[in-house]
Tab-separated table of C-alpha atoms in Angstrom:
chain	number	residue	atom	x	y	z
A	1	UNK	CA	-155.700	-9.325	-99.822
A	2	UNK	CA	-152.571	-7.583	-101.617
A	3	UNK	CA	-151.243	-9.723	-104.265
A	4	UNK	CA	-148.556	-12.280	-104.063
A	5	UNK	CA	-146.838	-15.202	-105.796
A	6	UNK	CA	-147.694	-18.515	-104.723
A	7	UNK	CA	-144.549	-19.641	-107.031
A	8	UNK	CA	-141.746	-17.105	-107.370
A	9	UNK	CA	-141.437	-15.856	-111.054
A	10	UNK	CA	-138.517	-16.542	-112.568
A	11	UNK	CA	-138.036	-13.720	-114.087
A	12	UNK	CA	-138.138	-12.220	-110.245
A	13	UNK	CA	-135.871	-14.454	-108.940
A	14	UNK	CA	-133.258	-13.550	-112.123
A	15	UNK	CA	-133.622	-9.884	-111.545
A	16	UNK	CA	-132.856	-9.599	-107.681
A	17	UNK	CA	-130.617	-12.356	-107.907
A	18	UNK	CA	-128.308	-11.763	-104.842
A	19	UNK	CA	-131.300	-12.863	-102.614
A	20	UNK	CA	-131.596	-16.971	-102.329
A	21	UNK	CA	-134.792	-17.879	-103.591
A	22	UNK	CA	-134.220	-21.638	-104.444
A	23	UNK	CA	-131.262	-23.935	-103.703
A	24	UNK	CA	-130.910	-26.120	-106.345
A	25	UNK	CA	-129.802	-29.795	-106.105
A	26	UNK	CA	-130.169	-33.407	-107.248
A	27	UNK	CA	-131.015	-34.948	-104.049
A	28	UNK	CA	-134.394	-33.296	-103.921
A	29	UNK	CA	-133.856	-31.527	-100.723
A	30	UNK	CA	-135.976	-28.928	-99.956
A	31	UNK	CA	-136.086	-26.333	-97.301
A	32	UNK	CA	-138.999	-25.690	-94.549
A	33	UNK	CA	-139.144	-22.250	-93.375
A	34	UNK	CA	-141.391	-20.680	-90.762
A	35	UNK	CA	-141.675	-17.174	-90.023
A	36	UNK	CA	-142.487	-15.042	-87.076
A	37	UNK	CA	-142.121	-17.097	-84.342
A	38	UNK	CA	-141.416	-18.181	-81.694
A	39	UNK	CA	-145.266	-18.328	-80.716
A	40	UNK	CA	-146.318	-20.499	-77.942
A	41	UNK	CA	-148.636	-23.379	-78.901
A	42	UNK	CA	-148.201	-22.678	-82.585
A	43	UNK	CA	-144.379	-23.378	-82.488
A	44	UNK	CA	-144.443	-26.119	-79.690
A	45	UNK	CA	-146.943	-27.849	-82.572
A	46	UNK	CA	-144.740	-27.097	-85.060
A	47	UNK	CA	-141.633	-28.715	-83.540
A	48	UNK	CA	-143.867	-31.870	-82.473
A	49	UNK	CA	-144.904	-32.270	-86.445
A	50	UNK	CA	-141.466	-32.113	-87.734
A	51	UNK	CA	-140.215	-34.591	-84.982
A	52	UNK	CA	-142.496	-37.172	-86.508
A	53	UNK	CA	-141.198	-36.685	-89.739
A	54	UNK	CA	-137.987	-36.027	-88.527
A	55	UNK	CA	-137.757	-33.162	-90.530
A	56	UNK	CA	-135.639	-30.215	-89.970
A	57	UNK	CA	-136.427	-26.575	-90.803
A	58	UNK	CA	-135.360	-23.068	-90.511
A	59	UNK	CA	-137.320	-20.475	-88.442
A	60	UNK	CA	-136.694	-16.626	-88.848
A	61	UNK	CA	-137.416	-15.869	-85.739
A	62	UNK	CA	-138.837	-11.903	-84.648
A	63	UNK	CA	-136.303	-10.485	-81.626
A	64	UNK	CA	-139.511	-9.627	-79.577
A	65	UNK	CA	-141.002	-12.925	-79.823
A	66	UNK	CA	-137.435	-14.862	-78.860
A	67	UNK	CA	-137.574	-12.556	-75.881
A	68	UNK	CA	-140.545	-13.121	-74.739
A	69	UNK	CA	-140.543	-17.048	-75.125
A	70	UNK	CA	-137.091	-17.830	-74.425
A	71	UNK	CA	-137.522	-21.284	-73.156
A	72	UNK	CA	-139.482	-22.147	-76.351
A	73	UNK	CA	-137.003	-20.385	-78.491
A	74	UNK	CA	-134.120	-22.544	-76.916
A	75	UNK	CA	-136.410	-26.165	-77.508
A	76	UNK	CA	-135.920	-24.735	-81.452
A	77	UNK	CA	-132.172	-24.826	-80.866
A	78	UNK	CA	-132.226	-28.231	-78.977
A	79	UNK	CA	-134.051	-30.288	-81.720
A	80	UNK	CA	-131.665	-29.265	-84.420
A	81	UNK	CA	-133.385	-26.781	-86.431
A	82	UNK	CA	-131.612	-23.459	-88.026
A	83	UNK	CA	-131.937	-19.515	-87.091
A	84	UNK	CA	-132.802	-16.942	-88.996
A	85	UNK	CA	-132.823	-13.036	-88.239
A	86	UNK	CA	-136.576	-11.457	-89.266
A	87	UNK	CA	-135.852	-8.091	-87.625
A	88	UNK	CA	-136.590	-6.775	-83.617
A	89	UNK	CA	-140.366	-5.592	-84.427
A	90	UNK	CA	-141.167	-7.330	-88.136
A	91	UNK	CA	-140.963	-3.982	-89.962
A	92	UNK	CA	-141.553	-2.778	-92.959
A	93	UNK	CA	-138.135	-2.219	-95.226
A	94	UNK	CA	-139.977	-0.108	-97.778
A	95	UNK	CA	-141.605	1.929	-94.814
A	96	UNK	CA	-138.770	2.536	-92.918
A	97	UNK	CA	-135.296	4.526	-92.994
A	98	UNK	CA	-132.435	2.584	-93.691
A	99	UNK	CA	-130.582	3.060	-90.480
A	100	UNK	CA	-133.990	2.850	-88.738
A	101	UNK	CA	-134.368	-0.958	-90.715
A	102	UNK	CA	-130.668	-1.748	-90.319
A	103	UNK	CA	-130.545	-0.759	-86.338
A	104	UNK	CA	-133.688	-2.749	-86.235
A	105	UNK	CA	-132.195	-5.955	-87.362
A	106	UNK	CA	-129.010	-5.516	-85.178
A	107	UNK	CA	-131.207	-4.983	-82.458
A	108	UNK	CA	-132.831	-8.804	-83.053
A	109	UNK	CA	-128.834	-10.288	-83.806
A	110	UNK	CA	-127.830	-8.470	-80.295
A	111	UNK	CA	-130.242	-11.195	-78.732
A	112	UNK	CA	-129.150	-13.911	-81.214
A	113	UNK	CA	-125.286	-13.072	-80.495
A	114	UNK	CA	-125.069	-12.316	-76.543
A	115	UNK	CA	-128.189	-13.769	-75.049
A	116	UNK	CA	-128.585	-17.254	-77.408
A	117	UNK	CA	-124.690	-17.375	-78.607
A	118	UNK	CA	-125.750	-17.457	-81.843
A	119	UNK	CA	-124.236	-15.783	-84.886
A	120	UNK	CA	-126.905	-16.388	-87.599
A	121	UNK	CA	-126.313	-14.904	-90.934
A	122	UNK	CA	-129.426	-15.410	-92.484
A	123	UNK	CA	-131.926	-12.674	-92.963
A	124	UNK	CA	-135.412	-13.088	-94.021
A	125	UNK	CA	-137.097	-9.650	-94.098
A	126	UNK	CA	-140.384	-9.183	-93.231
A	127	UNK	CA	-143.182	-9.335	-95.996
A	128	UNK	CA	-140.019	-9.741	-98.680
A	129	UNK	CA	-139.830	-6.044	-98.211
A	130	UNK	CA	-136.536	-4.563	-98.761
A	131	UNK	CA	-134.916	-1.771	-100.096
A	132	UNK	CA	-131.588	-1.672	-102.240
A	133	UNK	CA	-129.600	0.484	-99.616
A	134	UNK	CA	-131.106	-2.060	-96.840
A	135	UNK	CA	-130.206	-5.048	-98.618
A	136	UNK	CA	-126.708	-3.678	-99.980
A	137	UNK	CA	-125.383	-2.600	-96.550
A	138	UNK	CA	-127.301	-6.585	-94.987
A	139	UNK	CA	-124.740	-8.047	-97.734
A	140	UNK	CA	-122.045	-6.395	-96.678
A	141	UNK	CA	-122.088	-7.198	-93.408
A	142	UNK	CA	-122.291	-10.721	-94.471
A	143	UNK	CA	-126.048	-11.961	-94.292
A	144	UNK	CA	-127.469	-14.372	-96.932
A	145	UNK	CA	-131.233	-12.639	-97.266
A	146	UNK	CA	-133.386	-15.643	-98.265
A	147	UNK	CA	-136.908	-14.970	-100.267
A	148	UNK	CA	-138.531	-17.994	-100.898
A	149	UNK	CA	-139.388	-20.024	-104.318
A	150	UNK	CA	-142.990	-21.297	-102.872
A	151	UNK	CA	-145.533	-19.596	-100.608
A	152	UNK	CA	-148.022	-21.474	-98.390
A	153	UNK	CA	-149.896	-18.399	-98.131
A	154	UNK	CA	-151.071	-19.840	-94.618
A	155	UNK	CA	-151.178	-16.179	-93.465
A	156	UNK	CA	-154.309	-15.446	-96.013
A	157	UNK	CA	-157.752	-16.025	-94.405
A	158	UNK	CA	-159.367	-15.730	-97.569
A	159	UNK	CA	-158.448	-19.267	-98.890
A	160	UNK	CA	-159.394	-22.331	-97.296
A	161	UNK	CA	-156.756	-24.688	-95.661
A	162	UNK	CA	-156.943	-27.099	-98.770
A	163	UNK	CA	-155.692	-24.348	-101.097
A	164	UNK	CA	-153.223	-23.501	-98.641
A	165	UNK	CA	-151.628	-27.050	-99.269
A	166	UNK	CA	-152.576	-27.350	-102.864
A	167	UNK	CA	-150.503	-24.051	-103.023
A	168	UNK	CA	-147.387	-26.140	-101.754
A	169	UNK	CA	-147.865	-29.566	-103.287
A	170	UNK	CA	-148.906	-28.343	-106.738
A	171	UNK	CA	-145.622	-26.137	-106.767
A	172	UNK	CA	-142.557	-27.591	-105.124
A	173	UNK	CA	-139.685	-29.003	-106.674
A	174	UNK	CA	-136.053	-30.113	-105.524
A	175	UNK	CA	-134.324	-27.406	-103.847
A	176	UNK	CA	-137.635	-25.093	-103.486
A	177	UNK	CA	-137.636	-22.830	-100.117
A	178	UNK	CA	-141.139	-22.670	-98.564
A	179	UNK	CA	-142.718	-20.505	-96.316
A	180	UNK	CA	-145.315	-21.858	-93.599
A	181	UNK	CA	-145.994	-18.996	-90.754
A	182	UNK	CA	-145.624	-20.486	-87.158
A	183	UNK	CA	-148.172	-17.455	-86.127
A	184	UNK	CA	-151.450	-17.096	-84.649
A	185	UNK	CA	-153.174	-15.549	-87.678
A	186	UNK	CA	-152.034	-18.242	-89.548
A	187	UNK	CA	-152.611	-21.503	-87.382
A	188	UNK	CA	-155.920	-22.490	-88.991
A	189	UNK	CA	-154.752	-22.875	-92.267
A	190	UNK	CA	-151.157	-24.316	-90.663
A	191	UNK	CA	-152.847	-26.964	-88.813
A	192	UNK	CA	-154.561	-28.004	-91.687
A	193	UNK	CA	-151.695	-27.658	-94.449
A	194	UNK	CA	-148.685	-28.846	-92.235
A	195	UNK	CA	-148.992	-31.829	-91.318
A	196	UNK	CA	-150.421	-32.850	-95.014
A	197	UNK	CA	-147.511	-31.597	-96.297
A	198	UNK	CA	-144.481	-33.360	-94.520
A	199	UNK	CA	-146.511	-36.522	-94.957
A	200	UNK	CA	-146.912	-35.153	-98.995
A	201	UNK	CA	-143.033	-35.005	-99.542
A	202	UNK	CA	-141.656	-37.735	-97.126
A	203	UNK	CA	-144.141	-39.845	-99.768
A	204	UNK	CA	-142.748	-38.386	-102.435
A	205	UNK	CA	-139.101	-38.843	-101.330
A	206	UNK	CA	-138.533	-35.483	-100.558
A	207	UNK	CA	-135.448	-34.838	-98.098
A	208	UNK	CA	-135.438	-32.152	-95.110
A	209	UNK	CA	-132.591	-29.570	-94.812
A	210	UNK	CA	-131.870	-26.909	-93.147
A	211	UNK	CA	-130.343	-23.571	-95.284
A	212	UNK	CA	-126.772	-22.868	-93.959
């Protein structure tokens, strides 16, 4: 398993500090992400958890996926939650060309914009890969790319699902962005951490919010 941050170093989050890693405040809000979806089953479960909690999140959604499960893509919508961009075909920034990356993420808006009537303006790239000239040219056109300040690390089948929530519980604070996966691969670990979480923070008086 390549490495990763479970907690976003500081010094990280200083250096590329145009990205949103955190959103401090003194309400202790924090803010729910999921990536890759819309997946049926795994999203459908998702949405169900966060009813009872009546929690809100944000899902960067993958253009292929919203195509292909457009009626569960639109339930997302209904219940309140916010959209993200995460690119057509989850690509690689540091693997691709820039207008090959750029076109790519257009490509998932186009859907957002004319299909869905939605003009998101956040951008999540996939595996926090990015390049300057991606990013730099994303900013300019007005997108607010948002990293994250804790990782679930649901996606890693090497840990067991009680690391996967110790991982979140042992590291958020007020204002921290966290990643859960709303995927397949991860839905083991998800199943486990999820639901163990929102009851974790609604206990600790936690609020959900979605990032704008």
């Amino acid at each position: 398993m390549s490495f990763y941050w479970v907690k976003t170093n500081s010094f990280i989050k200083r250096v590329f500090s145009k990205y949103c890693w955190d959103i401090p405040n003194k309400e202790k809000k924090i803010y729910l992400t999921f990536d890759d979806g819309p997946t049926p089953e795994i999203t459908d479960w998702v949405l169900s958890e966060l009813k009872k909690f009546d929690a809100k999140a944000t899902f960067f959604c993958i253009g292929k996926n919203i195509n292909a499960n457009s009626t569960l893509f639109e339930r997302l919508i209904a219940e309140g939650h916010a959209i993200g961009n995460h690119t057509m075909n989850h690509i690689n920034g540091w693997k691709s060309q820039t207008n090959d990356y750029i076109e790519n993420v257009k490509n998932c808006a186009s859907i957002l914009a004319d299909e869905k009537k939605l003009n998101s303006l956040l951008f999540r790239p996939p595996y926090g890969k990015i390049k300057k000239a991606q990013s730099k040219i994303l900013r300019n056109l007005g997108y607010k790319i948002v990293m994250w300040d804790v990782l679930s690390a649901d996606f890693d089948q090497s840990i067991t699902p009680e690391k996967c929530l110790e991982n979140v519980t042992k590291n958020v604070t007020s204002g921290s962005v966290i990643v859960f996966h709303d995927s397949i691969k991860a839905s083991q670990n998800l199943k486990f951490a999820l639901p163990k979480t929102l009851h974790f923070l609604k206990e600790n008086g936690y609020a959900f919010d979605v990032i704008h």
